[in-house]
Coordinates of C-alpha atoms in Angstrom, one line a residue:
X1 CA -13.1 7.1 50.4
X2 CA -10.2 4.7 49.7
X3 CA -7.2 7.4 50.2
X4 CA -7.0 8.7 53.9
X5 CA -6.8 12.0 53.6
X6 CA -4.1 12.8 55.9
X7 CA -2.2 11.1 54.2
X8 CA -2.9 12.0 50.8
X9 CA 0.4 13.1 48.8
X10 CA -1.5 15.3 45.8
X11 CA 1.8 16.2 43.7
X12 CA 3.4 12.9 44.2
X13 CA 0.1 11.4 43.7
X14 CA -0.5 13.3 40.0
X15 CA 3.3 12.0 39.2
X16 CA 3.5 8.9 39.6
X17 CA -0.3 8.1 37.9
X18 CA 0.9 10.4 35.0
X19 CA 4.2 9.0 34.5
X20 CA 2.2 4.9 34.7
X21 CA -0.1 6.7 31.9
X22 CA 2.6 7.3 29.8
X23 CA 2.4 3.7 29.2
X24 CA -1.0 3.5 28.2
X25 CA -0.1 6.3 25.7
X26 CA 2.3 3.6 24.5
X27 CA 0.2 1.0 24.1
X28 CA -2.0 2.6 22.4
X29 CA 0.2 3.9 20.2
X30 CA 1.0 0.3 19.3
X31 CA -2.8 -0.2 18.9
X32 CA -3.4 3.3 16.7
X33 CA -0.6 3.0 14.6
X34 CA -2.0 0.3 12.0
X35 CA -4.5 2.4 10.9
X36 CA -1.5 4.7 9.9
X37 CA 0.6 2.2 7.7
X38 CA -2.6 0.1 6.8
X39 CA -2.1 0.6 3.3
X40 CA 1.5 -0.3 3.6
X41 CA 0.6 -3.8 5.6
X42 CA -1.7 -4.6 2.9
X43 CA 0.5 -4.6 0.5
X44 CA 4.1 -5.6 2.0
X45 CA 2.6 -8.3 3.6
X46 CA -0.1 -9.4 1.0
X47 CA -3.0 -9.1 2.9
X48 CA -6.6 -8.5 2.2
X49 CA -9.5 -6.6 4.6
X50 CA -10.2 -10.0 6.4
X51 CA -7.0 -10.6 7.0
X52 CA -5.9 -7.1 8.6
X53 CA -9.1 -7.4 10.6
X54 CA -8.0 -10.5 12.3
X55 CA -4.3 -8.8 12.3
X56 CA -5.8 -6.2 14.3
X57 CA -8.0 -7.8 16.2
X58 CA -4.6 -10.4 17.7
X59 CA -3.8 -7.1 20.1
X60 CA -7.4 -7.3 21.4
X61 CA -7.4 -11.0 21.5
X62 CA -3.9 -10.7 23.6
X63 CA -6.4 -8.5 26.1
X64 CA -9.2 -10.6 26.3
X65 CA -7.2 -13.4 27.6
X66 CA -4.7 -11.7 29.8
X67 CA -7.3 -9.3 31.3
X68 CA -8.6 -11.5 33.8
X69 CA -5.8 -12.8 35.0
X70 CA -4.4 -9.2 35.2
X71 CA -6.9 -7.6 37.4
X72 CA -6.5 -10.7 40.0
X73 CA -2.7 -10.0 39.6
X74 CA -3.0 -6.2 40.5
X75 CA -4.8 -6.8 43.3
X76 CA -2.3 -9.1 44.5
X77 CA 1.0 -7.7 43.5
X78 CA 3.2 -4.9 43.2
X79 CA 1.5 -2.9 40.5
X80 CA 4.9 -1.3 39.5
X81 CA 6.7 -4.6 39.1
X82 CA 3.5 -5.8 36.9
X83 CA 3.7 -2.7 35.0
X84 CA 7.4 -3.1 34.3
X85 CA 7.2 -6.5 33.3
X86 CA 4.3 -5.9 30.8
X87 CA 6.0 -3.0 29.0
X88 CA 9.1 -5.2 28.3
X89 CA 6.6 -7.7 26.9
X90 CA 5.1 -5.0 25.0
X91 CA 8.7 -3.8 23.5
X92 CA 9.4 -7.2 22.7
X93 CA 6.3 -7.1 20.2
X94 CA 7.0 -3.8 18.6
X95 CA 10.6 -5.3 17.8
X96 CA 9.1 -9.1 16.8
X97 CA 6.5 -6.5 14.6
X98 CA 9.2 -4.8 12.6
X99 CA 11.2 -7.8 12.0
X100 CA 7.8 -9.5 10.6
X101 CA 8.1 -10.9 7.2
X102 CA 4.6 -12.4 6.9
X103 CA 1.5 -12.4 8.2
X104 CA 1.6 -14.9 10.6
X105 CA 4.4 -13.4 12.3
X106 CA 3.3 -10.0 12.8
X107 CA 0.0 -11.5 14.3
X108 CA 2.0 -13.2 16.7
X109 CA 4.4 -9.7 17.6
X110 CA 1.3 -8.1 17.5
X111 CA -0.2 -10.4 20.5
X112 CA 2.6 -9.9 22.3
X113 CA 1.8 -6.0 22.5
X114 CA -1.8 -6.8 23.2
X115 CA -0.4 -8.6 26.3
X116 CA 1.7 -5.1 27.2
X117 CA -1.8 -3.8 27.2
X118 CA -3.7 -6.1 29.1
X119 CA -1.7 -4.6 32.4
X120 CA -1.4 -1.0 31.3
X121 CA -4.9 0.7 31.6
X122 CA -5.8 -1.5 34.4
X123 CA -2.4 -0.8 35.9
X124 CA -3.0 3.4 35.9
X125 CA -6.7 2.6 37.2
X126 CA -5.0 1.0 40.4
X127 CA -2.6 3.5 40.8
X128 CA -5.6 6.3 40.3
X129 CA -7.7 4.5 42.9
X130 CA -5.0 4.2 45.8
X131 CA -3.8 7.2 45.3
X132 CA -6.8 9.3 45.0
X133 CA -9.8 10.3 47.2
X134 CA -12.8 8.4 45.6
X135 CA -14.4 12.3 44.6
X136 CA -11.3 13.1 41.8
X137 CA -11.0 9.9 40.5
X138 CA -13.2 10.7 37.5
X139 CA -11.1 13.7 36.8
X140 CA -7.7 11.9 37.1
X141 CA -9.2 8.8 34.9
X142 CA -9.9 11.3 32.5
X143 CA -7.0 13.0 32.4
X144 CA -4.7 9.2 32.0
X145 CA -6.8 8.9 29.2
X146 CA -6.3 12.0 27.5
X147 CA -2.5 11.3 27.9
X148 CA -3.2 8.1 26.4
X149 CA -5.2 9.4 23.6
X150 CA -1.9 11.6 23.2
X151 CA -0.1 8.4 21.7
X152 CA -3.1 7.6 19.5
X153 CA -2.6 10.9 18.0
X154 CA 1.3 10.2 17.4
X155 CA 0.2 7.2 15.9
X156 CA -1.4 9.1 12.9
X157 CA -0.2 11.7 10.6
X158 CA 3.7 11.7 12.7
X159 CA 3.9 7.8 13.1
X160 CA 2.7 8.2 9.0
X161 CA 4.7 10.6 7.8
X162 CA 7.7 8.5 9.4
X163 CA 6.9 5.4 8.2
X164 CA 6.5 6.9 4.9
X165 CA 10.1 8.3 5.0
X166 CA 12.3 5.9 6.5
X167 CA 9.7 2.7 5.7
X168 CA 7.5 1.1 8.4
X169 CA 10.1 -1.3 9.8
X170 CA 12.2 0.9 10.3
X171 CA 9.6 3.3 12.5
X172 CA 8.7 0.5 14.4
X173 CA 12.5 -0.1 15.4
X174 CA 12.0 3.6 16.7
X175 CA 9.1 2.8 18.1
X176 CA 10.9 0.1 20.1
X177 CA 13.9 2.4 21.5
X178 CA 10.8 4.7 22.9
X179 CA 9.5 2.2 24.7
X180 CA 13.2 1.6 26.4
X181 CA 13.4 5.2 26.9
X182 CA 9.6 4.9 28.7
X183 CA 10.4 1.7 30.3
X184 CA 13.5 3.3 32.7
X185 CA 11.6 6.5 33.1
X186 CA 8.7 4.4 34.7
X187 CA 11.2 2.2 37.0
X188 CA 12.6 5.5 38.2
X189 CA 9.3 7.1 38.7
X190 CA 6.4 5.1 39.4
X191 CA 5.8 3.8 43.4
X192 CA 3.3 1.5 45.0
X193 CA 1.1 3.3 47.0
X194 CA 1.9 4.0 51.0
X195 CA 0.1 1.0 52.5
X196 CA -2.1 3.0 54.4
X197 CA -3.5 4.7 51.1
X198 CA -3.5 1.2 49.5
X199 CA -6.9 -1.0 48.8
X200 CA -4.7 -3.7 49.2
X201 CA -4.1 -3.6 52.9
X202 CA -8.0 -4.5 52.5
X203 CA -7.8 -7.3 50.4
X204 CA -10.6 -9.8 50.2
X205 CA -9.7 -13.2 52.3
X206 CA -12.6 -15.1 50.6
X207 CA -10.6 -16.4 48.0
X208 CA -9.9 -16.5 44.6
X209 CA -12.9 -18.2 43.2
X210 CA -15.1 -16.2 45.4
X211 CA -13.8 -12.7 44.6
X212 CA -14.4 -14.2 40.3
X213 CA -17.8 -15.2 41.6
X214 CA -18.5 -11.9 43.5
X215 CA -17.3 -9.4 40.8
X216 CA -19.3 -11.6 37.6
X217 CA -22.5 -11.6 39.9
X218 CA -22.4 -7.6 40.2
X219 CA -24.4 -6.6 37.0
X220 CA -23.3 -3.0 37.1
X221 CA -19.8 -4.1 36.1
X222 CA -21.3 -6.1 33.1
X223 CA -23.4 -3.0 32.6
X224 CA -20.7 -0.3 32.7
X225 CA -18.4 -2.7 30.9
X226 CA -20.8 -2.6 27.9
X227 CA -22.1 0.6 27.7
X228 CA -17.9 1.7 27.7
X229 CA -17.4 -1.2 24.9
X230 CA -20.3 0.0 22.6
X231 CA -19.5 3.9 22.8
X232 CA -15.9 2.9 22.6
X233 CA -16.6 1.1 19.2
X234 CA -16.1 4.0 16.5
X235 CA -12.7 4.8 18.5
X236 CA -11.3 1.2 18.6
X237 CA -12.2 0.5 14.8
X238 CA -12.1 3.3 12.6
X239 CA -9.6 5.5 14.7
X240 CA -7.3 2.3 15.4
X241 CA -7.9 0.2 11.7
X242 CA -10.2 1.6 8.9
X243 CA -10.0 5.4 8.9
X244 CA -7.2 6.2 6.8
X245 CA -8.2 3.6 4.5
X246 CA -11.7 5.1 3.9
X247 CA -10.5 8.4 4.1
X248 CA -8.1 7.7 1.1
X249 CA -10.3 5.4 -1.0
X250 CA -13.5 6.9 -0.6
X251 CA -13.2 10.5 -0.3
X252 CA -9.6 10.3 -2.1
X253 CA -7.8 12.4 0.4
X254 CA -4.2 12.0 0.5
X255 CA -2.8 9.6 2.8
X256 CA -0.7 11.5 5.4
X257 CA -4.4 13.7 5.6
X258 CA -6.3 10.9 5.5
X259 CA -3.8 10.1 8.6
X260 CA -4.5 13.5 10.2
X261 CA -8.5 13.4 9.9
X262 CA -8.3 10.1 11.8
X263 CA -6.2 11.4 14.5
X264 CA -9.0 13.8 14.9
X265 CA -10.9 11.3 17.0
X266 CA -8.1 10.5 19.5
X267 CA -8.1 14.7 19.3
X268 CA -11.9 14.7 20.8
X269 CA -11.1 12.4 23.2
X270 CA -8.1 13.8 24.4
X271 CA -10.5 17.3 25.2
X272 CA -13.4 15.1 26.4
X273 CA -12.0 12.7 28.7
X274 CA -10.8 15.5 30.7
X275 CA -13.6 17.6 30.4
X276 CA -16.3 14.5 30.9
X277 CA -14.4 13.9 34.4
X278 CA -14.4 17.3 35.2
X279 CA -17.8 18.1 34.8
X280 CA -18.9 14.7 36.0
X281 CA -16.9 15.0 39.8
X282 CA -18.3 18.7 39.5
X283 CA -22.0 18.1 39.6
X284 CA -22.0 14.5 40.6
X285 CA -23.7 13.0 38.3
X286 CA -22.3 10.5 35.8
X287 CA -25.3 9.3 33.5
X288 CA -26.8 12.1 32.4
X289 CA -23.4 12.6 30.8
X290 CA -23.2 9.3 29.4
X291 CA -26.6 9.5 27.6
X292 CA -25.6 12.8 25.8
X293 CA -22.6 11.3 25.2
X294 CA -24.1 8.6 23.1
X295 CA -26.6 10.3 21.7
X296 CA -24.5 13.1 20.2
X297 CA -22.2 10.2 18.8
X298 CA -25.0 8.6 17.1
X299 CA -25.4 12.0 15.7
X300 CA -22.5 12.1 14.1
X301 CA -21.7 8.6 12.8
X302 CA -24.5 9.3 10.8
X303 CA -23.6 12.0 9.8
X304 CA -20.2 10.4 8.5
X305 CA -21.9 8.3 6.8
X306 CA -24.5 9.8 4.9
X307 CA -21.8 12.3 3.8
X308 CA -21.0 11.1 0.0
X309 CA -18.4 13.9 -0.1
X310 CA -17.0 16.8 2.1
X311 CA -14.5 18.9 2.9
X312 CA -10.9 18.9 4.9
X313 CA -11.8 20.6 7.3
X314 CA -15.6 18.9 7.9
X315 CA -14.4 15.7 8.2
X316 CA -11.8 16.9 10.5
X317 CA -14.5 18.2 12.4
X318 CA -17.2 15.8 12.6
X319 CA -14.4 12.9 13.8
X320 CA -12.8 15.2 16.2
X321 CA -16.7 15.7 17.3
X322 CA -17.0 11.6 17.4
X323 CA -14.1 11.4 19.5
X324 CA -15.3 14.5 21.9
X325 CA -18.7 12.5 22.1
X326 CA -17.7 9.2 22.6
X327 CA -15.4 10.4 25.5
X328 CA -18.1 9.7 27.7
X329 CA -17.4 6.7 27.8
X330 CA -14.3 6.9 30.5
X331 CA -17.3 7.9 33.1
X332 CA -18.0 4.0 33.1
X333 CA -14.7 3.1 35.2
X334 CA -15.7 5.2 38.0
X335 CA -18.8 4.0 38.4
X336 CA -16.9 0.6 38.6
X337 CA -15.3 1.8 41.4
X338 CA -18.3 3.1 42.8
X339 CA -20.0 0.2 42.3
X340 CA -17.1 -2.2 43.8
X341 CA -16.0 -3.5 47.0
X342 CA -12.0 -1.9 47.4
X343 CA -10.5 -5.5 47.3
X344 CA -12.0 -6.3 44.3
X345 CA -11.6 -2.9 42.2
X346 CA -8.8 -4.6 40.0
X347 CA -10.6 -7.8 39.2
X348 CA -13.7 -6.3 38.3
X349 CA -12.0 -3.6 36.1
X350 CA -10.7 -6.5 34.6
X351 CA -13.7 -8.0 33.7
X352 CA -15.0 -4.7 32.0
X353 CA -11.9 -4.8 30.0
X354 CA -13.0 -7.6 28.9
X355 CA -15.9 -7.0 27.2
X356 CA -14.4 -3.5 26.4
X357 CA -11.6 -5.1 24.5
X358 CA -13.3 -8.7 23.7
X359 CA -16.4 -6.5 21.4
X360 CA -13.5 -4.8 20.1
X361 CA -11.9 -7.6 18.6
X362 CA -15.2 -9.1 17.6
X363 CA -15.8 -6.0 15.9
X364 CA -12.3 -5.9 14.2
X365 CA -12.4 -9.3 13.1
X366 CA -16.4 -8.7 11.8
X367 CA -15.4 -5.2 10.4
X368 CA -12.9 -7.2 8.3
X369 CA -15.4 -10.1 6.8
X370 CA -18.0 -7.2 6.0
X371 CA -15.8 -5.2 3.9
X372 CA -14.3 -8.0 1.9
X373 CA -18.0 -9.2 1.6
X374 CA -18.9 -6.9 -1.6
X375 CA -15.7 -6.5 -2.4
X376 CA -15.1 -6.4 -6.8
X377 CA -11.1 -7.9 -6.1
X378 CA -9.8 -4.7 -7.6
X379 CA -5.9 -4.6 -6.6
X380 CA -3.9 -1.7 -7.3
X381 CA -0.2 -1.4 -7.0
X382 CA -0.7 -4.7 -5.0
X383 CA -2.8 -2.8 -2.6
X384 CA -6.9 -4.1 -2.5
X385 CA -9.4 -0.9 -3.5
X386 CA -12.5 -0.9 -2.0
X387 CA -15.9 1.1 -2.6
X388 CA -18.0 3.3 -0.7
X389 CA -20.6 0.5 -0.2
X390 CA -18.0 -1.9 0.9
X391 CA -17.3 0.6 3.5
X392 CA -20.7 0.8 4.8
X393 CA -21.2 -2.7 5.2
X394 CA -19.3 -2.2 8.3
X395 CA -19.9 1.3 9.4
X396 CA -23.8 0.0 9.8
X397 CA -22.6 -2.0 13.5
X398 CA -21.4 1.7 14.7
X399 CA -25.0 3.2 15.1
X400 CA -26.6 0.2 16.4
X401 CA -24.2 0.1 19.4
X402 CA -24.4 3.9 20.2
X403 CA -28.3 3.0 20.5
X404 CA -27.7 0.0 22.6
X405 CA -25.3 2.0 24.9
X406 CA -27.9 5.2 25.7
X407 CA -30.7 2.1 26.4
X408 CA -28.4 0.0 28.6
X409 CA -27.8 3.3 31.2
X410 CA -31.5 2.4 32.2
X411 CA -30.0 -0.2 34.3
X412 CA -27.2 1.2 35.7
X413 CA -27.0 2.5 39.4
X414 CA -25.6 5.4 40.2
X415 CA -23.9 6.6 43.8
X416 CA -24.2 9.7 45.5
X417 CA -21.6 12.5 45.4
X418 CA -18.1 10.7 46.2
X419 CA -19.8 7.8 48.1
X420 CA -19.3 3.7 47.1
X421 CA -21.8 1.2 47.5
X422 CA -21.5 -0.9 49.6
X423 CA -20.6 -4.8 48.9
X424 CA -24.1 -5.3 50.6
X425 CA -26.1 -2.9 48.1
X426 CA -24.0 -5.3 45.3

């Protein structure tokens, strides 16, 4: 156990990790939102599928390089001083982002809120592991991310309809003086741990270089980093880029529906992060979980997409049940942690975010490429149509990584009850 229990501070504890998760809502707000007002990208800023996939895919690019360095940082430094500093970063962006006049420039306001992000999520999962016995921190991973999910819902049919009424620059400016509002809650919220709950008073003294070596040798974080990226997939490309826009062209639903149904997958993950961390600390057991999980989202990607037409209400259903399935997929940062020396929790959370966020951006940028690839040029209203099939072209990747991720649980190790292994057993 990392949190003496003497010492352990359960309503101060829950406050300050909720109030550093409203952050990661924010962020992924940011993230969530051009799905929303992707047809209105496309067309004020003349942009074709390719292009908004590697627009897109600048946030996750922003991750994969400040990531690293993030983790090492956290397990160095105040986590609320890095936590402030990246959400001022990330404001910046969403201000650079609104002001954008082509495409260039929004990729490079976008960036800057990928930075934000690089510190966020890795920010609440140091403040959930030194403030919180090692036996809830599934639980209270689960719940950040349902909170976070909460601004990936916001990003949808409200940040849509808003956009739709006042124009998108204009919500984004909004979407900046939130952030302000978040940014002084969080300075007079969020603490450091008490240094005799913190991992930090155990930090490593082998050095940089050895801690990177240490943490990219242990194969259950390259393990649990994939197995989160690939079930995470469907999430961090149709919820956060192509839903709307397949909703609307291919099953002509209206936008600000189109905007709703997508929502529907931050909805099931919202109800199954929780309820995955619950059950998980509950019965102790974290894979068994995480091979349902991905199994039953195989299920219904396939679903989805052998569906030529449907209903409201059943696509509303089977995304909210991709987003309930896929949830699974927060059980893979507790085994981490489980998995981790203390000193080196942020650095190798770091490295799973990673390869969380880097196949994320690969998929963005691919998902991009394979819908232009059959694409017929058909522009309406200065806005590119696409087909069914174009669709599918891209949809195919989503299966094929829920398969890999159920196979890739044969290899990961899994502790007993509220134990960690030691760095020995790594």
């Amino acid at each position: 156990m990392n949190t003496s229990s003497k010492s352990f501070q359960p309503l101060l504890a829950w406050v300050v990790c909720l109030a550093a998760g409203l952050f990661f809502s924010y962020e992924l707000m940011q993230f969530h939102l051009m799905n929303a007002i992707s047809g209105m990208l496309l067309k004020d800023l003349h942009m074709n599928a390719t292009q908004f996939g590697l627009l897109g895919s600048t946030y996750l690019l922003a991750d994969v390089i400040f990531l690293l360095p993030a983790g090492i940082i956290l397990d160095r430094f105040s986590p609320r001083k890095v936590i402030l500093t990246a959400l001022f970063v990330c404001i910046l962006g969403t201000v650079g982002f609104a002001l954008s006049t082509t495409f260039l420039q929004a990729c490079l306001a976008h960036f800057l809120s990928g930075i934000g992000n690089a510190f966020c999520f890795l920010s609440c999962m140091i403040f959930v592991s030194r403030w919180f016995p090692l036996e809830k921190q599934a639980f209270v991973i689960g719940v950040v991310v349902t909170l976070g999910m909460l601004g990936g819902v916001a990003a949808q049919a409200p940040f849509s309809y808003l956009a739709t009424h006042v124009t998108w620059r204009s919500a984004m400016l909004m979407n900046a003086c939130l952030g302000l509002v978040l940014f002084f809650l969080i300075f007079f919220i969020v603490k450091n741990a008490p240094q005799k709950n913190s991992v930090a008073s155990g930090a490593s003294t082998l050095g940089f270089w050895t801690d990177l070596s240490l943490c990219f040798r242990n194969v259950q974080v390259i393990l649990c980093g994939l197995y989160t990226a690939l079930t995470n997939l469907p999430l961090m490309v149709i919820g956060a880029a192509w839903g709307s826009l397949f909703l609307s062209q291919v099953h002509k639903i209206p936008l600000s529906n189109a905007s709703f149904i997508a929502g529907m997958i931050c909805m099931g993950t919202i109800l199954g992060s929780s309820l995955c961390g619950y059950i998980s600390d509950r019965i102790g057991r974290r894979k068994l979980l995480m091979f349902l999980g991905a199994l039953s989202s195989l299920v219904c990607m396939l679903t989805i997409m052998t569906l030529s037409s449907a209903s409201f209400f059943i696509l509303s259903l089977l995304f909210f049940c991709l987003g309930l399935t896929s949830s699974t997929q927060v059980l893979g940062y507790p085994l981490i942690t489980e998995n981790t020396p203390p000193h080196l929790t942020g650095t190798s959370m770091s490295i799973a975010a990673v390869i969380i966020m880097g196949l994320a951006g690969i998929a963005q940028v691919a998902s991009g490429k394979l819908i232009d690839l059959t694409w017929n040029g058909l522009i309406v209203n200065g806005a590119p149509i696409y087909s069914r099939s174009d669709f599918m072209h891209c949809f195919a990747m989503f299966p094929l990584a829920l398969a890999s991720a159920a196979l890739l649980l044969i290899g990961i190790n899994e502790s007993k009850k509220g134990s960690r292994l030691t760095p020995k057993k790594i």
